[in-house]
Coordinates of C-alpha atoms and ligand atoms in Angstrom, one line a residue:
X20 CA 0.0 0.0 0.0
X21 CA 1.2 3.6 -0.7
X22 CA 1.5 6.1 1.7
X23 CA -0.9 8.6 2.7
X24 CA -0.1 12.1 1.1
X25 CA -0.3 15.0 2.3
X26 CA -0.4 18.3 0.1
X27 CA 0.0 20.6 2.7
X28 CA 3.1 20.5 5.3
X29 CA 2.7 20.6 9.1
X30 CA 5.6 22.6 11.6
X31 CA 7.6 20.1 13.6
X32 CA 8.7 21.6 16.9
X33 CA 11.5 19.3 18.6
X34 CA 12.4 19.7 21.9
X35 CA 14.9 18.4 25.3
X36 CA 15.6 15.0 27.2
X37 CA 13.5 12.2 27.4
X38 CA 10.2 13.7 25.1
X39 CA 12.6 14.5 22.9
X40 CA 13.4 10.7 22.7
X41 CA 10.0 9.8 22.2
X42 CA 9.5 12.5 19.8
X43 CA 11.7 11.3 17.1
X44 CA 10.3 7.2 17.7
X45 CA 6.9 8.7 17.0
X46 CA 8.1 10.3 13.8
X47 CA 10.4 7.5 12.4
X48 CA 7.8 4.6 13.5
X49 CA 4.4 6.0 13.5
X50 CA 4.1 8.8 11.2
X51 CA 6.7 8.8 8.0
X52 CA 6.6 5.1 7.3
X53 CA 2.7 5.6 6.5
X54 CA 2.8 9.7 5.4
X55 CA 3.9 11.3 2.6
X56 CA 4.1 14.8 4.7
X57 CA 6.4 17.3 4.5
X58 CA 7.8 18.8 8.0
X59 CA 8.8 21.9 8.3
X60 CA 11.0 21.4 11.7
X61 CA 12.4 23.6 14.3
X62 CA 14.9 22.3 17.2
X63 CA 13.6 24.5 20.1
X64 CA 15.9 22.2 22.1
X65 CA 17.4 24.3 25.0
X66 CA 21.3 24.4 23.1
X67 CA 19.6 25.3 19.7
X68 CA 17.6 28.3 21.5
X69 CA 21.1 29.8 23.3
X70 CA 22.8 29.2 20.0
X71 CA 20.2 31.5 18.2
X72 CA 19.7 33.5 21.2
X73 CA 16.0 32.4 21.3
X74 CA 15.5 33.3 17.6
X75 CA 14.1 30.0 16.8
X76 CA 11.2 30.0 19.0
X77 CA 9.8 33.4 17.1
X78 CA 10.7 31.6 14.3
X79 CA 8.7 28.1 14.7
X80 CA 5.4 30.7 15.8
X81 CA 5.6 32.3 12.2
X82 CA 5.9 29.1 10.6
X83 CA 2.6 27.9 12.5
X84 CA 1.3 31.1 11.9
X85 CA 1.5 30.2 8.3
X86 CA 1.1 26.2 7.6
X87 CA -1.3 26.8 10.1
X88 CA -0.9 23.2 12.1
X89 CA 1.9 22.7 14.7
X90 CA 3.3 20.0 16.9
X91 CA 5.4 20.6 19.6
X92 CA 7.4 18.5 21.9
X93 CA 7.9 19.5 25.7
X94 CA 11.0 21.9 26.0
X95 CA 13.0 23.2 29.1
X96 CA 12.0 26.0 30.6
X97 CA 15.4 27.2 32.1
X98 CA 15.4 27.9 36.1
X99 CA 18.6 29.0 37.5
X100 CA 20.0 25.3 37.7
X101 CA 19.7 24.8 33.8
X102 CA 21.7 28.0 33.2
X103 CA 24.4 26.6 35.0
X104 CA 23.8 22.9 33.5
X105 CA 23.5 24.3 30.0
X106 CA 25.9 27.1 30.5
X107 CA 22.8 29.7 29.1
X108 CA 23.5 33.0 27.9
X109 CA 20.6 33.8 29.7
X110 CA 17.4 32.6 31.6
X111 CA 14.9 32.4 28.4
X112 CA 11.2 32.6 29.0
X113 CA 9.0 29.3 28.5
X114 CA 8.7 28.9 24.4
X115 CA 4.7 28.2 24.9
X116 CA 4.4 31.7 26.6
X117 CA 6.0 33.0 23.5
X118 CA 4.4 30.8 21.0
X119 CA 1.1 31.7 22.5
X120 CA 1.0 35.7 22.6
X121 CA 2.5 35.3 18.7
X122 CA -0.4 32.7 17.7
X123 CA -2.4 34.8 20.2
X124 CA -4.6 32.0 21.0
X125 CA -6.4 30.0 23.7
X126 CA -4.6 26.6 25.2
X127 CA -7.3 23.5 25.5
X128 CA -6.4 21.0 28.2
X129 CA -7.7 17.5 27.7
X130 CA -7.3 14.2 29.0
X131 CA -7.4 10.9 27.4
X132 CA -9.6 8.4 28.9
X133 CA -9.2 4.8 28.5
X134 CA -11.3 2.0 30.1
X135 CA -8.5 -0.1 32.5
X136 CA -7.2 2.9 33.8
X137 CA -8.9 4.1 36.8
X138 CA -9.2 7.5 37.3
X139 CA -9.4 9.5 41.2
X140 CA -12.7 10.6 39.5
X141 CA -14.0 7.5 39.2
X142 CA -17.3 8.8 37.0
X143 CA -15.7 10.7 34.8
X144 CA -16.2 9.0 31.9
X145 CA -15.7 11.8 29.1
X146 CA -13.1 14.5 28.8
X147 CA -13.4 17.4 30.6
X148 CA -11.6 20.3 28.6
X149 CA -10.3 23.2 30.2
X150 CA -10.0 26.7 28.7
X151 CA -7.7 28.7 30.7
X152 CA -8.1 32.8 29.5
X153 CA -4.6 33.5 29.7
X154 CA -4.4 37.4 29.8
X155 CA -4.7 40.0 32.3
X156 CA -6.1 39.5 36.2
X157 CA -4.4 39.3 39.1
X158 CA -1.0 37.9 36.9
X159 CA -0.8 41.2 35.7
X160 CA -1.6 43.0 38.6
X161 CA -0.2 45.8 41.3
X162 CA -0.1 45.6 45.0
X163 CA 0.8 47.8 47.9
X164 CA 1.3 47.9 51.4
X165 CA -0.2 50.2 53.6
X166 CA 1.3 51.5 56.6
X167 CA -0.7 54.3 57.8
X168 CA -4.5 55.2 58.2
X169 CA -5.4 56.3 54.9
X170 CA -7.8 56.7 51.8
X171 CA -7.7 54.1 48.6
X172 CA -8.8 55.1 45.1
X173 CA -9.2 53.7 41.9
X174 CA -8.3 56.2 39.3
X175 CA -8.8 55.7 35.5
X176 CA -7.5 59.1 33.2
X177 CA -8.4 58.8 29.3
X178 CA -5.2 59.8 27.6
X179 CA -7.1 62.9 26.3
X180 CA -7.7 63.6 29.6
X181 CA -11.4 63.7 29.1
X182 CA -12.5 60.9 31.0
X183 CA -11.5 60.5 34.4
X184 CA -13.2 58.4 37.0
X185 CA -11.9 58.3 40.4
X186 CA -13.7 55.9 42.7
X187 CA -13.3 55.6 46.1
X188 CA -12.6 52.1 47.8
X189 CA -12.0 52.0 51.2
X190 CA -10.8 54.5 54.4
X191 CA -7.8 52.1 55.8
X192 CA -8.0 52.2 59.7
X193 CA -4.4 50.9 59.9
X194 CA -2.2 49.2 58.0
X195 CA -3.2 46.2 55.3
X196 CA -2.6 45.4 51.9
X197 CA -4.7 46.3 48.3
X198 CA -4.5 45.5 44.5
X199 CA -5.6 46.5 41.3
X200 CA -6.3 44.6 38.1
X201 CA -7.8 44.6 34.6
X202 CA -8.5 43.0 31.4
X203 CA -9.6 44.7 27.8
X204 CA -12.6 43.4 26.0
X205 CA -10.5 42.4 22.5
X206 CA -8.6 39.9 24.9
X207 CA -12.1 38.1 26.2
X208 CA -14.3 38.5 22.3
X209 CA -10.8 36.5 21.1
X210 CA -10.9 34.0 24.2
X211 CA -14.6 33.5 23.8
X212 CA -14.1 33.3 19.8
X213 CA -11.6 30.2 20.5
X214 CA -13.7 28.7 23.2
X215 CA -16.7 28.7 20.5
X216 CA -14.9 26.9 17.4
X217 CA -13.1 24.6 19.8
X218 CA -16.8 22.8 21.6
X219 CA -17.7 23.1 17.6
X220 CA -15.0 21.2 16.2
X221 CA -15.1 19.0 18.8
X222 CA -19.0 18.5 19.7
X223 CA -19.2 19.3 23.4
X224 CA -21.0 21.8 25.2
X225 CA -19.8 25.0 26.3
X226 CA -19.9 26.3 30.2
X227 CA -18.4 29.6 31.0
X228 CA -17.9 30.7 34.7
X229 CA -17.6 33.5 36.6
X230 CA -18.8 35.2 39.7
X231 CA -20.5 37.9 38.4
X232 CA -22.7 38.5 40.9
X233 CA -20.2 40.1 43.5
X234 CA -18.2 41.2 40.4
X235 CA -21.1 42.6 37.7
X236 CA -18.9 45.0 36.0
X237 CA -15.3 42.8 35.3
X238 CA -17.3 39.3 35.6
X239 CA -20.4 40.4 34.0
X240 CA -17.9 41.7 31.2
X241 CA -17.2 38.3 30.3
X242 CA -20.5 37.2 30.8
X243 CA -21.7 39.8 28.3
X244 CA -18.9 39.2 25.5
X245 CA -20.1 35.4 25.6
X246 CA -23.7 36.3 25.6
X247 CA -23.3 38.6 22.4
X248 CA -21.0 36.3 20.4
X249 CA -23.2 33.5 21.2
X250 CA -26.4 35.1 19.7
X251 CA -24.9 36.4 16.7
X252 CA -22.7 34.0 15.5
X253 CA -22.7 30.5 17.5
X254 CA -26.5 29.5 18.4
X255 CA -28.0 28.5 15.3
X256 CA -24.9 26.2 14.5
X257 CA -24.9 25.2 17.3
X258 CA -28.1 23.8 17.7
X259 CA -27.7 21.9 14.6
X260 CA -25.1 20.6 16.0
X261 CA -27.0 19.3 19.8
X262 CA -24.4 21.3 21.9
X263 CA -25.0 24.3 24.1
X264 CA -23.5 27.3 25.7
X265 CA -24.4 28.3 29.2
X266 CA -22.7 30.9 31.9
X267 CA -22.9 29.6 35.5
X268 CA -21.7 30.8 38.4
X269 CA -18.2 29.2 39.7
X270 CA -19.8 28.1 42.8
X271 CA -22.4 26.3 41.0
X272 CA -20.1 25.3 38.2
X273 CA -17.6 23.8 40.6
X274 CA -20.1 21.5 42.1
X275 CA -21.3 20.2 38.6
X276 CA -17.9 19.3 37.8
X277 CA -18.0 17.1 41.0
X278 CA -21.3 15.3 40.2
X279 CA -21.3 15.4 36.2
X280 CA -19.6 12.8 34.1
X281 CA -17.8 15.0 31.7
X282 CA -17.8 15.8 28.2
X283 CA -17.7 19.5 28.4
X284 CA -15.5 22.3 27.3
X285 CA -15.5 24.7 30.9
X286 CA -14.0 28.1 30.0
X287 CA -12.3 29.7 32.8
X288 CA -10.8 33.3 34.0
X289 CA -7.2 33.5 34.1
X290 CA -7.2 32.3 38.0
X291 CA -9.7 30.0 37.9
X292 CA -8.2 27.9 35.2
X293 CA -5.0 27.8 36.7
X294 CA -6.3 26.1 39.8
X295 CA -8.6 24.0 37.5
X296 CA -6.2 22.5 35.5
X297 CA -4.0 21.0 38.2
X298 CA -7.7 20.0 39.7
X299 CA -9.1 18.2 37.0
X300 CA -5.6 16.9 35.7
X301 CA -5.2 15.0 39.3
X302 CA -8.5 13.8 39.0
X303 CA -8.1 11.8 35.8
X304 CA -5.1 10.4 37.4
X305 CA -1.4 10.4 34.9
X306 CA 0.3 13.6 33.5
X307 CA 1.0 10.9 30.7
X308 CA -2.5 11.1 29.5
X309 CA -3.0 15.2 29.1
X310 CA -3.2 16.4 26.3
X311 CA -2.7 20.3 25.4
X312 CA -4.1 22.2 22.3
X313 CA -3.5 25.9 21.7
X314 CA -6.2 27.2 19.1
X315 CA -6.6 30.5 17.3
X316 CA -9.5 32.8 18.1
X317 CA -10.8 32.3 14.3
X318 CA -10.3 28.2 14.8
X319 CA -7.9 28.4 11.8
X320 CA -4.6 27.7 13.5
X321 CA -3.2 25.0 15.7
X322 CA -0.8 24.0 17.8
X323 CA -0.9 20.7 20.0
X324 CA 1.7 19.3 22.6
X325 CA 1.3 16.8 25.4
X326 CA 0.8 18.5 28.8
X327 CA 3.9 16.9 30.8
X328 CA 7.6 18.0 30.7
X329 CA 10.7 16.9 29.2
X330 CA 10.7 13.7 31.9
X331 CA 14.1 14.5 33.0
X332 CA 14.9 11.7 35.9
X333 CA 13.6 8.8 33.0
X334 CA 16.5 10.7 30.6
X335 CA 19.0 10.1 33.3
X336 CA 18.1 6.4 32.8
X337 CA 18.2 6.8 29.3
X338 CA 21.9 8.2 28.9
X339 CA 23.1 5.9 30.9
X340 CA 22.0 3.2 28.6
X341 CA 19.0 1.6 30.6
X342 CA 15.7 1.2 28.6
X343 CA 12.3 3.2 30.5
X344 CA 9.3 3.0 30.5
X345 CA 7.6 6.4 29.5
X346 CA 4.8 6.9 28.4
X347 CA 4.6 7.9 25.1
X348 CA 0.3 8.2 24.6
X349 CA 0.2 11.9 24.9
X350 CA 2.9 12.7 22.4
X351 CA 1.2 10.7 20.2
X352 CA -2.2 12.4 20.8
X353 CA -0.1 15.8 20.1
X354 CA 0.5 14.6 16.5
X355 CA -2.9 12.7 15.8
X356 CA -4.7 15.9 16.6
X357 CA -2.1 17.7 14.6
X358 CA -3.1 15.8 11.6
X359 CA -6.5 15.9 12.1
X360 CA -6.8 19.8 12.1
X361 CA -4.3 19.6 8.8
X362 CA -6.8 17.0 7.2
X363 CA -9.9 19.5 8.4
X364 CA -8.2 22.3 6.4
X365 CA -6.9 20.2 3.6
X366 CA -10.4 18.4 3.4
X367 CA -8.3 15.2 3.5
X368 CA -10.6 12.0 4.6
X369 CA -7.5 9.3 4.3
X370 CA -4.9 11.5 6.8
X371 CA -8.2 11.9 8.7
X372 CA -9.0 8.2 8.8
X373 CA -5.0 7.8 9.3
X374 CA -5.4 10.0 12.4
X375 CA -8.2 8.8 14.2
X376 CA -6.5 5.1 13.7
X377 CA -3.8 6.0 15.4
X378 CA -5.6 7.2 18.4
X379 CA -7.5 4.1 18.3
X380 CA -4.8 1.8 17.9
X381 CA -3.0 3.5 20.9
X382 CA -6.1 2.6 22.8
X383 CA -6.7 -0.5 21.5
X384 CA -2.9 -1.5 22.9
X385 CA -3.8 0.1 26.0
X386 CA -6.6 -1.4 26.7
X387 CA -5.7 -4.3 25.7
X388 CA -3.2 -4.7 28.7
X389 CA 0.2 -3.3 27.4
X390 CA 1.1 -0.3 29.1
X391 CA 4.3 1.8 30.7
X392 CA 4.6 2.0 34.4
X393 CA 3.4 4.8 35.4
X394 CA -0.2 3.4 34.1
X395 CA 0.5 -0.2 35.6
X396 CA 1.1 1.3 38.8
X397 CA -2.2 3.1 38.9
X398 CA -4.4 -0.7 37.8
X399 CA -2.5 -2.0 40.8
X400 CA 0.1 -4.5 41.5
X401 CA -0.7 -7.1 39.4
X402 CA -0.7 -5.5 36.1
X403 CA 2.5 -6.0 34.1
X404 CA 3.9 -3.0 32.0
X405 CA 6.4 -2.9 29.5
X406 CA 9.3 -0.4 28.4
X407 CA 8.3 2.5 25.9
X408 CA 10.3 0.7 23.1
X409 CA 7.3 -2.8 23.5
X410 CA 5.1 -0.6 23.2
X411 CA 6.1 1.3 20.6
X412 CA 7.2 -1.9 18.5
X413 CA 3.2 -3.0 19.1
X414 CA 1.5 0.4 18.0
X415 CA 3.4 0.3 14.9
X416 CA 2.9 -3.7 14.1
X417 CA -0.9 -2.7 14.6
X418 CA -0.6 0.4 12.3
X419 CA 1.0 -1.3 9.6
X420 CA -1.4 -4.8 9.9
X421 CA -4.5 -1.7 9.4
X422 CA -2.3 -0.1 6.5
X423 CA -2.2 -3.1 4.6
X424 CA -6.1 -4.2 5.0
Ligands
NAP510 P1 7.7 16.4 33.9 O1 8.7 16.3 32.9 O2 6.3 16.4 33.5 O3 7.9 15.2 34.9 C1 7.5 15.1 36.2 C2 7.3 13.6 36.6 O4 6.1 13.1 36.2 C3 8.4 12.7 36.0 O5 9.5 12.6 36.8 C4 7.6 11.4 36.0 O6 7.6 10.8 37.2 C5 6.2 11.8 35.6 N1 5.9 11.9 34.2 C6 5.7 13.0 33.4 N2 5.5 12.6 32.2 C7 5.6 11.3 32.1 C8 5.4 10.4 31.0 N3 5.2 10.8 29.8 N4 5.6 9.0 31.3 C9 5.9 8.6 32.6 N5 6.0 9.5 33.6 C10 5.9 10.8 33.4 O7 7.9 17.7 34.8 P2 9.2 18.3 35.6 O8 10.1 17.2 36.0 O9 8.6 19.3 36.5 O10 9.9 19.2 34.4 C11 11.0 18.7 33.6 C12 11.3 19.7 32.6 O11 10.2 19.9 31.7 C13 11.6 21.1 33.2 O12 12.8 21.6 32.6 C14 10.4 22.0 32.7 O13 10.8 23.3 32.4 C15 9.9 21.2 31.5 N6 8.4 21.4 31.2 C16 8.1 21.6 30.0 C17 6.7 21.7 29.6 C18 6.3 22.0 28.2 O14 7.2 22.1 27.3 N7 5.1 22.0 27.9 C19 5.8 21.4 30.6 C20 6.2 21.2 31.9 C21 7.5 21.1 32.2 P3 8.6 9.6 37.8 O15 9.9 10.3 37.8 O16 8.1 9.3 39.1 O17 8.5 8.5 36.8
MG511 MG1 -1.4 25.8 38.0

């Protein structure tokens, strides 16, 4: 059988350590023996990004920015010890922060759920995606001390000067603490925009929370932009489609998390989503089995990665010649839903096929008892696991018996 082609090319972001590993297996054994795809790759490997003095990374975002589709493998984030290990020029910010404000989009957290694997959660039977709004709040905000007895006010001066609002907040009695913080309408139409085409393209409902009842100017803000996009532009294709959008209040929203079964896309304020993440994240159990999508407010451009690190203390092993067992699932995920946003655009039903085969033979395998450690340790002690390059050999042996039927 031929391979699969693909007209248009994808971006191909490589990365550090032991992802890095697993990165280039996926490539050479699960996607160019059955594609005919161009890459268009970029090492955003920590000693590449000194060498170009970070260059790269701007680079790669352009390059996604125009094939539209990228996959990216987990990088280093340097901290003060991988300055020193790496000898760094200097401490570089984290290549998704950059890659995000260029592609100016929303990032999609979502796990993969498969049947043996038992979850802390135990009824969470469907995905539950989280939508973090990554802009603004109290991550860019100011705070002071206050020593003394004192007045606070909130003071807003149009650059004109021919709006200004000073509001009053509080007469301090002694000392104590205050902050300020804002976001801009643009930043939530574009975050609401992304959250839209994402529960469309993937056909689950759409919850946005806030707490606009204490806060009915910021919150309701939010609440509003939804509203409005949502009449105009989302509810009629929607409905043809059997999903919804609804705003709830965090409180309430937090408990239908608890006693729902999933299958929603939950859209969450800058704060709220951090906490979520980690929340939900825990409660489907392995960092092995998150998966991360960052999607353009107009749903046109796409960038996917798995949601876990370089793996650094399974490298260790590695160098020193021992075989691990990592876990290789989301990695994979990160290219299948790479491919399937490039067959959407190219209208191309055989990569699309190819993609959603690979996701299924992955589960298949899984399911089917072979698995890495850090999912054999979470069945319990009686479930065997194998080392990442079993598993690997199986996945492929699977892909290529489909390939040829
Ligand atoms: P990590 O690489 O996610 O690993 C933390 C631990 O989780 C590992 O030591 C391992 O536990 C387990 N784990 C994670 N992924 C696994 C997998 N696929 N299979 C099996 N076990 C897995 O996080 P980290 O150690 O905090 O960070 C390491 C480096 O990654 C840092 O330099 C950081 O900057 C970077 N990082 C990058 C990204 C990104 O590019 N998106 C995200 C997070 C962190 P055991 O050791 O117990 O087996
Ligand atoms: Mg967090």
């Amino acid at each position: 059988m031929p391979k699969i082609e693909v007209k248009n090319p994808i971006v191909d972001i490589t990365g550090d350590e032991m992802a890095n590993v697993i990165w280039e297996k996926i490539k050479n054994e699960l996607i160019l023996p059955f594609l005919d795809i161009k890459l268009v790759t970029f090492d955003l490997g920590i000693i590449n990004r000194d060498l170009t003095s970070d260059k790269i990374t701007y680079e790669a975002a352009e390059a996604i920015n125009k094939y539209k589709t990228g996959v990216k493998c987990a990088t280093i984030t340097p901290d003060d010890k991988r300055v020193k290990e790496y000898k760094l020029k200097k401490k570089y910010p984290s290549p998704n922060g950059t890659i995000r404000n260029i592609i100016n989009g929303t990032i999609f957290r979502e796990p993969i759920i498969l049947n043996n694997i038992p979850k802390f959660v135990n009824h969470w039977n469907e995905p539950v995606v989280i939508a973090r709004h990554a802009f603004g709040d109290i991550y860019k905000s100011k705070e002071i001390s206050v020593k003394n007895k004192g007045r606070l006010f909130l003071r807003f001066e149009s650059f004109d000067k021919k709006q200004i609002i000073d509001e009053h907040i509080y007469d301090f009695p002694s000392s104590g603490v205050a902050l300020s913080y804002f976001n801009i309408d643009q930043s939530i139409r574009e975050f609401a925009l992304s959250c839209f085409n994402f529960a469309l393209n993937r056909k689950i409902p759409l919850y946005l929370s806030t707490k606009n009842t204490i806060l009915q100017k910021y919150d309701e803000a939010f609440k509003k932009i939804f509203d409005e996009l949502y009449e105009k532009k989302y509810r009629k294709i929607f409905k043809e489609n059997n999903i919804s959008y609804q705003h709830r209040l965090i409180d309430d929203m937090v408990a239908c998390l608890m006693k729902w079964s999933g299958g929603f896309l939950w859209a969450c304020k800058n704060y709220d989503g951090d906490v979520m993440s980690d929340l939900v994240a825990q409660g489907y159990g392995s960092l092995g089995l998150m998966t991360s999508v960052l999607l353009s407010p107009n749903g046109e451009i796409l960038e996917t990665e798995a949601a876990h690190g370089t793996v650094t203390s399974h490298f260790l092993q590695h160098k020193n010649g021992l075989d691990t067992s990592t876990n290789p699932i989301a990695s994979i995920f990160a290219w299948s839903r790479g491919l399937l946003h490039r067959s959407n655009l190219d209208k191309n039903k055989s990569l699309k096929n190819f993609a959603k085969n690979l996701e299924r033979v992955c589960i298949e395998t899984i399911e089917g008892g072979h698995m890495t450690k850090d999912l054999a340790l979470m069945v319990g002690p009686d479930q065997k696991w194998i080392n990442t390059n079993q598993l690997f050999t199986i996945i492929s042996k699977k892909l290529t018996k489909l390939k040829n039927t």
